Coordinates of C-alpha atoms (C1' of nucleotides) in Angstrom, one line a residue:
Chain Q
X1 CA 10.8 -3.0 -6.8
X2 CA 12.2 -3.4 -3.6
X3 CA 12.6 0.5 -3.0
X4 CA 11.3 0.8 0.6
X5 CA 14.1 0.7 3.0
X6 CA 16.5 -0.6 0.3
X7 CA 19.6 0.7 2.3
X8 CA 19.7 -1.6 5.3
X9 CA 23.9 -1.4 5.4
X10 CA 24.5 -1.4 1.8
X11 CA 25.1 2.5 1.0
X12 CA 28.2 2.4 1.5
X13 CA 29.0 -0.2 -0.6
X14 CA 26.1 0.7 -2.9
X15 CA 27.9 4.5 -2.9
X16 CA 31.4 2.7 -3.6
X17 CA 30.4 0.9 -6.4
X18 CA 28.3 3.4 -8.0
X19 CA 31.7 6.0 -7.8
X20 CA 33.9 3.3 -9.1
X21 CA 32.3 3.0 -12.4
X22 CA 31.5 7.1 -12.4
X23 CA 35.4 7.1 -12.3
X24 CA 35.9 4.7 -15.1
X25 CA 33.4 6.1 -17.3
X26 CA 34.3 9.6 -16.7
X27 CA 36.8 10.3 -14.3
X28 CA 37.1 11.4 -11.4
X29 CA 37.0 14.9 -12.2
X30 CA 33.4 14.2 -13.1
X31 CA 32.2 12.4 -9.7
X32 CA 30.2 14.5 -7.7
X33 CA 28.8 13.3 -4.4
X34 CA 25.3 14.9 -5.0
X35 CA 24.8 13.0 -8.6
X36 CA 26.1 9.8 -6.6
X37 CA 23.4 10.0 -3.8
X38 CA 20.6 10.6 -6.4
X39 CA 21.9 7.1 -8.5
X40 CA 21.6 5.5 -5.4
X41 CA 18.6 6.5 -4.3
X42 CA 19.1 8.7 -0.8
X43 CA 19.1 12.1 -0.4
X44 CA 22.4 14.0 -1.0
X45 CA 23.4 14.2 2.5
X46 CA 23.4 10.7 3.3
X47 CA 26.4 9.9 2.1
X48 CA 27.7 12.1 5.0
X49 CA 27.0 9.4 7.5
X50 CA 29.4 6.8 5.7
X51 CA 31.9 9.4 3.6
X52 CA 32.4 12.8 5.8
X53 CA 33.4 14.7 2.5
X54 CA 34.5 14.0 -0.7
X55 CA 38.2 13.0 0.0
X56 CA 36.7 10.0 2.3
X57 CA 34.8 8.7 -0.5
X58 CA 37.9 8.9 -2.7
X59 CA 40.3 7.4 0.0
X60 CA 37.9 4.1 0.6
X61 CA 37.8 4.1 -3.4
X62 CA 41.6 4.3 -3.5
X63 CA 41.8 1.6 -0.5
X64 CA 38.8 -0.8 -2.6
X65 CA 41.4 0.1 -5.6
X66 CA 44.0 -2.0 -3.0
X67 CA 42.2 -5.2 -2.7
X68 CA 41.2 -5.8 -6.2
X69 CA 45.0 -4.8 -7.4
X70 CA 46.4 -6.8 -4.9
X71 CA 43.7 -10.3 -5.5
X72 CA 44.6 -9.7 -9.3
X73 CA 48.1 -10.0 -9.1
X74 CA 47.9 -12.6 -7.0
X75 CA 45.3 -14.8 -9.4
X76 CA 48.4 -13.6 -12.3
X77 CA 51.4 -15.5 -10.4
X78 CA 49.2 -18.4 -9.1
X79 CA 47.6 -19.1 -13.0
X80 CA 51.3 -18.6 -14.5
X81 CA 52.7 -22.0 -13.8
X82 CA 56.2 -22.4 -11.3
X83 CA 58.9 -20.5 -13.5
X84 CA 59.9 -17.1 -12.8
X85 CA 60.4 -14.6 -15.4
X86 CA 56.8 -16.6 -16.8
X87 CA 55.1 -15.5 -13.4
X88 CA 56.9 -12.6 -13.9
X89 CA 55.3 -11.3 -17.0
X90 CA 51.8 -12.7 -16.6
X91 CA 52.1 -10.4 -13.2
X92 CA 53.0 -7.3 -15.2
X93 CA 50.9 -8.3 -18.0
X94 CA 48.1 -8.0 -15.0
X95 CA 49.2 -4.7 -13.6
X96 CA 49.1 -2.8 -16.9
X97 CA 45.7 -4.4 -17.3
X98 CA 44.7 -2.7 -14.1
X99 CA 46.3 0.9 -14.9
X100 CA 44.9 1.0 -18.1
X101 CA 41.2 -0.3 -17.3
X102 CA 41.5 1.7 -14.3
X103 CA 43.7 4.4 -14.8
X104 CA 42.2 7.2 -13.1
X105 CA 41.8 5.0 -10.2
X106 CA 45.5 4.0 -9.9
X107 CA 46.3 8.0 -9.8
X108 CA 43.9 7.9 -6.9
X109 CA 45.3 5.3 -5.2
X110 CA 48.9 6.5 -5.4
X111 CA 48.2 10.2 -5.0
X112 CA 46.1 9.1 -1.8
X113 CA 49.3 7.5 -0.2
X114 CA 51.2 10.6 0.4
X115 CA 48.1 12.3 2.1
X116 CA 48.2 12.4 6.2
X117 CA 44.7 10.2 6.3
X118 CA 47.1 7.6 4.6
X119 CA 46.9 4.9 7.4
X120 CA 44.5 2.4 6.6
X121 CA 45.2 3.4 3.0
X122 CA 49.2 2.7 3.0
X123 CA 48.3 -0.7 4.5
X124 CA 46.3 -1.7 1.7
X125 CA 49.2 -1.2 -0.9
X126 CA 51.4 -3.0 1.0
X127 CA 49.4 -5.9 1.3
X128 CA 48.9 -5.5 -2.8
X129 CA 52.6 -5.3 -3.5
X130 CA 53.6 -8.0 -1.0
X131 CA 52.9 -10.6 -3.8
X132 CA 55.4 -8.7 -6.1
X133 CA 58.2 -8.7 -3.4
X134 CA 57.5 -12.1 -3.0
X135 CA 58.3 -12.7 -6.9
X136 CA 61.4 -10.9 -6.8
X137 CA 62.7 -13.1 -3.9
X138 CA 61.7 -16.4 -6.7
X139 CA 63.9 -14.5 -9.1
X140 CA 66.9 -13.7 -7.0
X141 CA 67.2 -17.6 -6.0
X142 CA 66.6 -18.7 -9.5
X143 CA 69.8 -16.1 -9.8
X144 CA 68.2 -14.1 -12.6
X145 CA 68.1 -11.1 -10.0
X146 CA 70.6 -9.2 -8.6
X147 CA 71.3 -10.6 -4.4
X148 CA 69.6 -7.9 -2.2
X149 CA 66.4 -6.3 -0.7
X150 CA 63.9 -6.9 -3.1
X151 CA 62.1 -4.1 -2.4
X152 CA 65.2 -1.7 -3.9
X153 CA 65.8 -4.5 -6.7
X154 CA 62.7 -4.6 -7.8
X155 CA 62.3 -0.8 -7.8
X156 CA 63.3 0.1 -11.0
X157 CA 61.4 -3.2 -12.8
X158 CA 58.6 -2.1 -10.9
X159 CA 58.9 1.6 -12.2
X160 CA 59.4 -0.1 -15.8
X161 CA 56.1 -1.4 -15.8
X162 CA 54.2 1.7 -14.4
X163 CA 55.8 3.7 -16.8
X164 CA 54.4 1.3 -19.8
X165 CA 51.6 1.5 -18.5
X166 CA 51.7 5.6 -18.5
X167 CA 52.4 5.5 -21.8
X168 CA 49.4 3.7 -23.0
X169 CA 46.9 6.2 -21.1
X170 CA 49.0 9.0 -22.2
X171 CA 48.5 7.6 -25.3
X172 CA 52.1 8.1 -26.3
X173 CA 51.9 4.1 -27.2
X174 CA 49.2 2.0 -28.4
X175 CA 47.6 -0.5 -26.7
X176 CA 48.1 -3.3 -29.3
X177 CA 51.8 -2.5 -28.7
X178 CA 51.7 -3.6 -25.6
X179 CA 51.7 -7.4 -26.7
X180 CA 55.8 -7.0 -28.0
X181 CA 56.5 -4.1 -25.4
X182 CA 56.2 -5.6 -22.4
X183 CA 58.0 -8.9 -22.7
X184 CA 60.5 -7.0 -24.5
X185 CA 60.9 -4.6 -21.2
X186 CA 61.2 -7.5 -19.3
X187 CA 63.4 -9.3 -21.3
X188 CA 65.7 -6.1 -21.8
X189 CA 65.6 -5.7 -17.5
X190 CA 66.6 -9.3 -17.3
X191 CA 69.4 -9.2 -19.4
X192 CA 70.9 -6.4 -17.4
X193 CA 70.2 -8.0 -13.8
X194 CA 72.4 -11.2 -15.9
X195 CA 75.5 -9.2 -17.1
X196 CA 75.4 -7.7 -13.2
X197 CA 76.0 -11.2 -12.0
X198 CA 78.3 -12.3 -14.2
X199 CA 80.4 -8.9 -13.1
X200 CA 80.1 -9.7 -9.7
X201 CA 81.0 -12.8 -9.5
Chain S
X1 CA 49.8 50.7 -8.7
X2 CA 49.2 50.8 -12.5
X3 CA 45.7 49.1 -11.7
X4 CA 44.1 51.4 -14.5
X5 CA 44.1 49.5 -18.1
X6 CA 46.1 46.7 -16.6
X7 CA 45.1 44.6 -19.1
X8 CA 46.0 45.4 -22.7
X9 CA 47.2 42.6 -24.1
X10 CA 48.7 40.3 -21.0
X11 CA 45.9 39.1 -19.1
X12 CA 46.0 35.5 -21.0
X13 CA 49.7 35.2 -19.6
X14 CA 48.7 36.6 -16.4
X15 CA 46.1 34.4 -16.3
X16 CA 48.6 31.0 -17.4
X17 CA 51.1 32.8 -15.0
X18 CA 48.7 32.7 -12.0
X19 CA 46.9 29.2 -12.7
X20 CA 50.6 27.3 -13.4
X21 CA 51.5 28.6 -9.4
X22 CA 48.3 27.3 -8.1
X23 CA 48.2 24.2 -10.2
X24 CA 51.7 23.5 -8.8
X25 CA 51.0 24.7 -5.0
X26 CA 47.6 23.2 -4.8
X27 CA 46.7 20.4 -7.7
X28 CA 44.2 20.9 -10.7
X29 CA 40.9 19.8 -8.3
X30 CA 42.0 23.3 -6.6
X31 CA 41.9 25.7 -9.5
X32 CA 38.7 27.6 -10.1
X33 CA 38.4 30.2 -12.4
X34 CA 36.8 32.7 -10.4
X35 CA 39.2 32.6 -8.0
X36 CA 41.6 33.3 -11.2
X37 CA 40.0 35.8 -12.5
X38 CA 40.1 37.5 -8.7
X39 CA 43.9 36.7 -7.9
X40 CA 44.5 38.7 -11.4
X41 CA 42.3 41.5 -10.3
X42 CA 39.3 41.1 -13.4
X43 CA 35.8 39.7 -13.2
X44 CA 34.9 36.4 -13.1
X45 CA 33.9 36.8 -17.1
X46 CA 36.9 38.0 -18.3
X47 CA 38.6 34.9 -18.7
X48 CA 36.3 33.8 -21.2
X49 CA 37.9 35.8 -24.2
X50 CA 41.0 33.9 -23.8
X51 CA 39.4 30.5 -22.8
X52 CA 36.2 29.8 -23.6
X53 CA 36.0 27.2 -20.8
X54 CA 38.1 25.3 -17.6
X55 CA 39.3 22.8 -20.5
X56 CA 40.7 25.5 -22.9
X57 CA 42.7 26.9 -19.6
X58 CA 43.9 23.2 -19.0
X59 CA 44.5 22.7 -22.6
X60 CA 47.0 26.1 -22.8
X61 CA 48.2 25.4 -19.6
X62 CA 49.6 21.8 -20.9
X63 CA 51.0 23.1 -23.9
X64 CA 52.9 26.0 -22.0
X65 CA 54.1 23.2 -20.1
X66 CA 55.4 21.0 -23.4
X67 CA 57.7 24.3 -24.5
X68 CA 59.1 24.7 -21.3
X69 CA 59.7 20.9 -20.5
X70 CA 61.1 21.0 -23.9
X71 CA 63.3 23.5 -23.5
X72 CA 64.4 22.7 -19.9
X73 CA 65.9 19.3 -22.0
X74 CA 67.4 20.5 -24.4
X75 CA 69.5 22.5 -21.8
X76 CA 70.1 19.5 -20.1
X77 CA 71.6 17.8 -22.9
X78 CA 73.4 21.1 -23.8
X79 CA 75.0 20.9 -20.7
X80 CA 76.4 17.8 -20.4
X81 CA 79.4 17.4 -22.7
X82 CA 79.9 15.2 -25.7
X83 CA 78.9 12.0 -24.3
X84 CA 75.9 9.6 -24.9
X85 CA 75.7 8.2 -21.4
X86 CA 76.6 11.7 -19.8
X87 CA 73.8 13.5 -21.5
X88 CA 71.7 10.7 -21.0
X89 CA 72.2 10.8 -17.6
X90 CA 71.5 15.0 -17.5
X91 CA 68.2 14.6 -19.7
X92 CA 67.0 11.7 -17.8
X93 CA 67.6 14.0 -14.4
X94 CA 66.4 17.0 -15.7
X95 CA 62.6 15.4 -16.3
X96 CA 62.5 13.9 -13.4
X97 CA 63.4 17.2 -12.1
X98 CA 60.1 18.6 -13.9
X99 CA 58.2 15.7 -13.0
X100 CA 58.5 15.9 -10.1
X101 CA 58.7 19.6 -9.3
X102 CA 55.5 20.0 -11.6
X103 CA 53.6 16.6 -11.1
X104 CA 50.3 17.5 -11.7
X105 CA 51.4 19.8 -15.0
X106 CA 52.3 17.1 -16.6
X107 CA 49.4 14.4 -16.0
X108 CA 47.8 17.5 -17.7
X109 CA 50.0 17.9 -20.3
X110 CA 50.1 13.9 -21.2
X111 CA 46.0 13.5 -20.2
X112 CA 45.5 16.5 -22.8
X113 CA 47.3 14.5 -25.6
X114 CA 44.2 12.0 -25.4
X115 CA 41.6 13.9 -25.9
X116 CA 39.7 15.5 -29.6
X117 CA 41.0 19.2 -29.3
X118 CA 44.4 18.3 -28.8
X119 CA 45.9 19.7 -32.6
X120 CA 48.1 22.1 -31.4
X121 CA 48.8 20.1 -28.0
X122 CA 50.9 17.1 -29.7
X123 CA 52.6 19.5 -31.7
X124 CA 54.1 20.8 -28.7
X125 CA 54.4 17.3 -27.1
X126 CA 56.2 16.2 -30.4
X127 CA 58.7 19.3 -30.3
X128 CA 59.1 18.7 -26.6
X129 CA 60.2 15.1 -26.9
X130 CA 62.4 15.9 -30.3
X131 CA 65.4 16.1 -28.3
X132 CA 64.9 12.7 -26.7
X133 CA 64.7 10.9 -30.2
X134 CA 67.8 12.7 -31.3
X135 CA 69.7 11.4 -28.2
X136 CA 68.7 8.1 -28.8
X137 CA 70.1 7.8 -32.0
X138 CA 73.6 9.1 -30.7
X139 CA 73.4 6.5 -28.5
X140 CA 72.7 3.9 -31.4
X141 CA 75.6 5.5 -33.5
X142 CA 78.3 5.1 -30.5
X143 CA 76.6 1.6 -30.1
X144 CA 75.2 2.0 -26.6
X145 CA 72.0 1.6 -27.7
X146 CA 70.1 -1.8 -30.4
X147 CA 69.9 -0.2 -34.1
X148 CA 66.6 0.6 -35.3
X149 CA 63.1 3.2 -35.3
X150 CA 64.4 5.3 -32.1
X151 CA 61.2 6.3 -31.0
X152 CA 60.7 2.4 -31.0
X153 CA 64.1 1.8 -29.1
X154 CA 64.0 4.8 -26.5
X155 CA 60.3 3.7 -25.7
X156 CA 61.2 1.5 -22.6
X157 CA 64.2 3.9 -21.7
X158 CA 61.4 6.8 -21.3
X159 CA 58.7 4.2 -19.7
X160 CA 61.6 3.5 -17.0
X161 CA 62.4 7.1 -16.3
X162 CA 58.9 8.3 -16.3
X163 CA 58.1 5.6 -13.9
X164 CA 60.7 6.7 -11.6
X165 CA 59.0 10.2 -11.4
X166 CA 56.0 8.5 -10.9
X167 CA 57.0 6.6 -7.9
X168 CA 58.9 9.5 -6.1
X169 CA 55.3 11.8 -6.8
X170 CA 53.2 8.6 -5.6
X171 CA 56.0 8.3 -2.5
X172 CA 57.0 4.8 -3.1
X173 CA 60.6 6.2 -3.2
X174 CA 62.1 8.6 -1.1
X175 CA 63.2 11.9 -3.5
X176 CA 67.0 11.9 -1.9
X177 CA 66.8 8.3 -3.5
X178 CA 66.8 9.6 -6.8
X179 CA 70.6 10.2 -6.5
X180 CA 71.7 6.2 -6.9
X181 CA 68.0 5.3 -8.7
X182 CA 68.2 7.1 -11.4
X183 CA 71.9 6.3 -12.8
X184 CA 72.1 2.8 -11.6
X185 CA 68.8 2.5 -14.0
X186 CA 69.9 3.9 -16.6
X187 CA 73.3 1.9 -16.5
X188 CA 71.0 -1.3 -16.0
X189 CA 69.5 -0.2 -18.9
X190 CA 72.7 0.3 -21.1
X191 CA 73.6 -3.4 -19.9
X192 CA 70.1 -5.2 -21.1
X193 CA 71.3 -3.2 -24.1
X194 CA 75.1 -3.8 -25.0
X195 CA 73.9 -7.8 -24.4
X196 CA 71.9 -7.6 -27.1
X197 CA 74.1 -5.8 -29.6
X198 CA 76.6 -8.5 -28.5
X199 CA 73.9 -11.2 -29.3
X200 CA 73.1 -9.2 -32.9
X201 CA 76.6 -9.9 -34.1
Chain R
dA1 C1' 38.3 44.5 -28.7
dC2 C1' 37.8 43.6 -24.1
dC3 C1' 35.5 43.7 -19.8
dT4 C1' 31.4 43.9 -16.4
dG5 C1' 27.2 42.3 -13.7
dA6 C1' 23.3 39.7 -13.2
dA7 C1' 21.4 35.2 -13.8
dC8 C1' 21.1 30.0 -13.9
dA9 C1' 22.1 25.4 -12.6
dC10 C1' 25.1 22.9 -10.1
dC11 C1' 28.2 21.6 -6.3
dG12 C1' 30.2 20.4 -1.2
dT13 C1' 29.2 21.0 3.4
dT14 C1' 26.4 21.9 7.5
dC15 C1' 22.7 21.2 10.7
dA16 C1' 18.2 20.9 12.8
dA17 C1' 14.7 17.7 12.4
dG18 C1' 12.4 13.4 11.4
dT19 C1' 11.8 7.9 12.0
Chain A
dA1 C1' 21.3 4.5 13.7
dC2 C1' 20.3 6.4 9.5
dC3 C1' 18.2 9.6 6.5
dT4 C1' 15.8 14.2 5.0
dG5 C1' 15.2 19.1 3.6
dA6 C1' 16.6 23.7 3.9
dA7 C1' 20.4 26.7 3.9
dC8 C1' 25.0 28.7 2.7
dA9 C1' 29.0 29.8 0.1
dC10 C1' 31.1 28.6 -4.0
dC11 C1' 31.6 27.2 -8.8
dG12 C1' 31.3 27.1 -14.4
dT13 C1' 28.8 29.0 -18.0
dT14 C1' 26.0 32.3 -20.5
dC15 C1' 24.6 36.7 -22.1
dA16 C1' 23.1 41.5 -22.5
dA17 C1' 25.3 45.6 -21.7
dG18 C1' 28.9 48.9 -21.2
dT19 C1' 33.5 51.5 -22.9

DNA sequence: ACCTGAACACCGTTCAAGT
DNA sequence: ACCTGAACACCGTTCAAGT
C-alpha cells in the first residue's frame, strides 16, 4: 500500500475520475463531494483546493466529457475508410455510443455551456465538434449536402442524431433498434439534402 | 388570509403547483422539499402523506407534465386546419415550445419513464404521444409520409424535433432560430420521405 | 385523515490550524 | 502548497404524538 502521501498532484485527477464513474453508475444526482473525498482517500475539504464547490467539479467533468467526445469521433472518421456518408455513419454510430454510455454526462456537458463560467468549457466543445464540421464540408464537395455553412447544414443532421440518441435513454426506443435506426435516419437526411440539389439546380 | 384549515384537500396540488414553478425557475438540483413545504405554509412532514419521498414528487410532477404536454398538442393540431404538413408544422412547434419553455420537466418526465415505479407514468407518456401517432398516419394516408407501423415511421420525425429542443436548451442554436429551423427540417424531412415513396412504386 | 416537532444521518461550504 | 478537523446551515427521512 502506497497510502502515505499518495496525492502528490493526482487529486484532481484522482477526484475526476472517481466522479466520472459515480456519474455513470448513479448519476449525477447521486455524486456528493463528501463521499467522493472519502473514496479517494483525503478529508472532505480537500477537494476545495482543486474544485471550489460542486459546480467546478461538474464543469471540469463536463470539459473532461469534451476531450474524450471529441478523440472519439475523431478515431470514428479516421477508422471509417475515405467515403463520406460511411465516415458519416461510423461518426454518429460513435456519438450515440457516447450519449448512451454516458448519458448523464452529455446533459452535463451541454447544460454547462449555457452557464457564465462557460469559457474554458465552450472551448472544449468546439474543439469536439470541429471534426463534425469538417465532415460536413467532405459531404458538401462530394455534393450529397446542400452548398453553405456547414455549421447551419449540419444543424438539423446533427439534432437527428442527438435526438436518437434521447430516445434510447428515455427509453422510448430500444437499444438493439439502434442497428436499422440510425442508418435509416441518415439515409432518410440524405435523400432530402439530394432532392434539394436537384431543385436547385 | 384564510390561513386556518388551508389545507383540506389541495395541498398535493399546491404542493405540484409550487414545485412545477421552481423546477422551471431554478432546475430539479434546486428543489428541496422543506423549502416546499415552507413556500406552501405546512411543516416540513406534511408532504409525506402525498409523497412518501423526493422521487414520488418527481414521479407526479412528470406525469402532470405528460397531461399537459398532451393536451398542449392536441391543441396544436386542433388549431391548424385540415392539413398534414400544416398541423405538422403546429404540433412540431408547439413541443418545442414546451421543451423549451419547461426543459428540465421533461428530462423528468422522459428520465421517469426508465425507471421500476413508472406504471402510471407511461400511461400518461402513451396518452400524451397518442396524438403524434395519429398525425402520422394522416400523413401516410395523403402520402407525405412511407406506409407502415407509425410509431415505427414517426420515430426519426420525433428524434429530429426533440433534438432541435435539445440544442436550443443546450444553446447550440439561438431560440429566434427556431423560426427557419424548425420548418425547413420538417420539409427536409418530407423530401427524404416523398423519394422513397417514389422509389416504393 | 392530516399535520406537527423532535431526532438522525447526511450534505456543501467555510475557516483556522497544521505540515 | 496541500490537507485536516471543527463548525454552520441545510437537507431527506422517520416516527411518536397531537387534533
Amino acid at each position: 500500500m502506497v497510502q502515505r502521501r499518495y496525492h502528490h498532484g493526482n487529486l484532481r485527477a484522482a477526484l475526476l475520475d472517481q466522479a466520472q464513474r459515480t456519474v455513470r453508475e448513479r448519476g449525477v444526482a447521486e455524486l456528493s463531494l463528501r463521499e467522493l473525498a472519502r473514496e479517494v482517500g483525503v478529508s472532505h475539504a480537500a477537494p476545495r483546493r482543486h474544485f471550489p464547490d460542486r459546480q467546478a467539479l461538474l464543469d471540469a467533468l463536463a470539459e473532461a466529457g469534451f476531450e474524450r467526445l471529441g478523440t472519439e469521433l475523431r478515431a470514428a472518421v479516421a477508422s471509417a475508410g475515405e467515403g463520406f456518408e460511411a465516415r458519416l455513419q461510423a461518426t454518429a454510430a460513435a456519438y450515440i455510443r457516447f450519449a448512451i454510455g454516458d448519458a448523464e454526462l452529455l446533459e452535463l456537458m451541454f447544460a454547462g455551456k449555457h452557464r457564465e463560467s462557460a469559457g474554458t468549457l465552450v472551448e472544449a466543445a468546439d474543439r469536439a465538434f470541429t471534426v463534425l464540421f469538417e465532415l460536413i464540408a467532405q459531404g458538401q464537395a462530394e455534393g450529397a449536402l446542400e452548398p453553405g455553412d456547414p455549421e447551419r447544414v449540419g444543424l438539423v443532421l446533427f439534432a437527428t442524431v442527438k435526438g436518437i440518441a434521447a430516445l434510447v435513454t428515455g427509453s422510448m426506443v430500444a437499444a438493439d433498434q439502434l442497428d436499422w435506426l440510425v442508418p435509416d435516419a441518415i439515409a432518410h437526411f440524405l435523400r432530402g439534402s439530394r432532392m434539394a440539389a436537384v431543385q436547385q439546380n
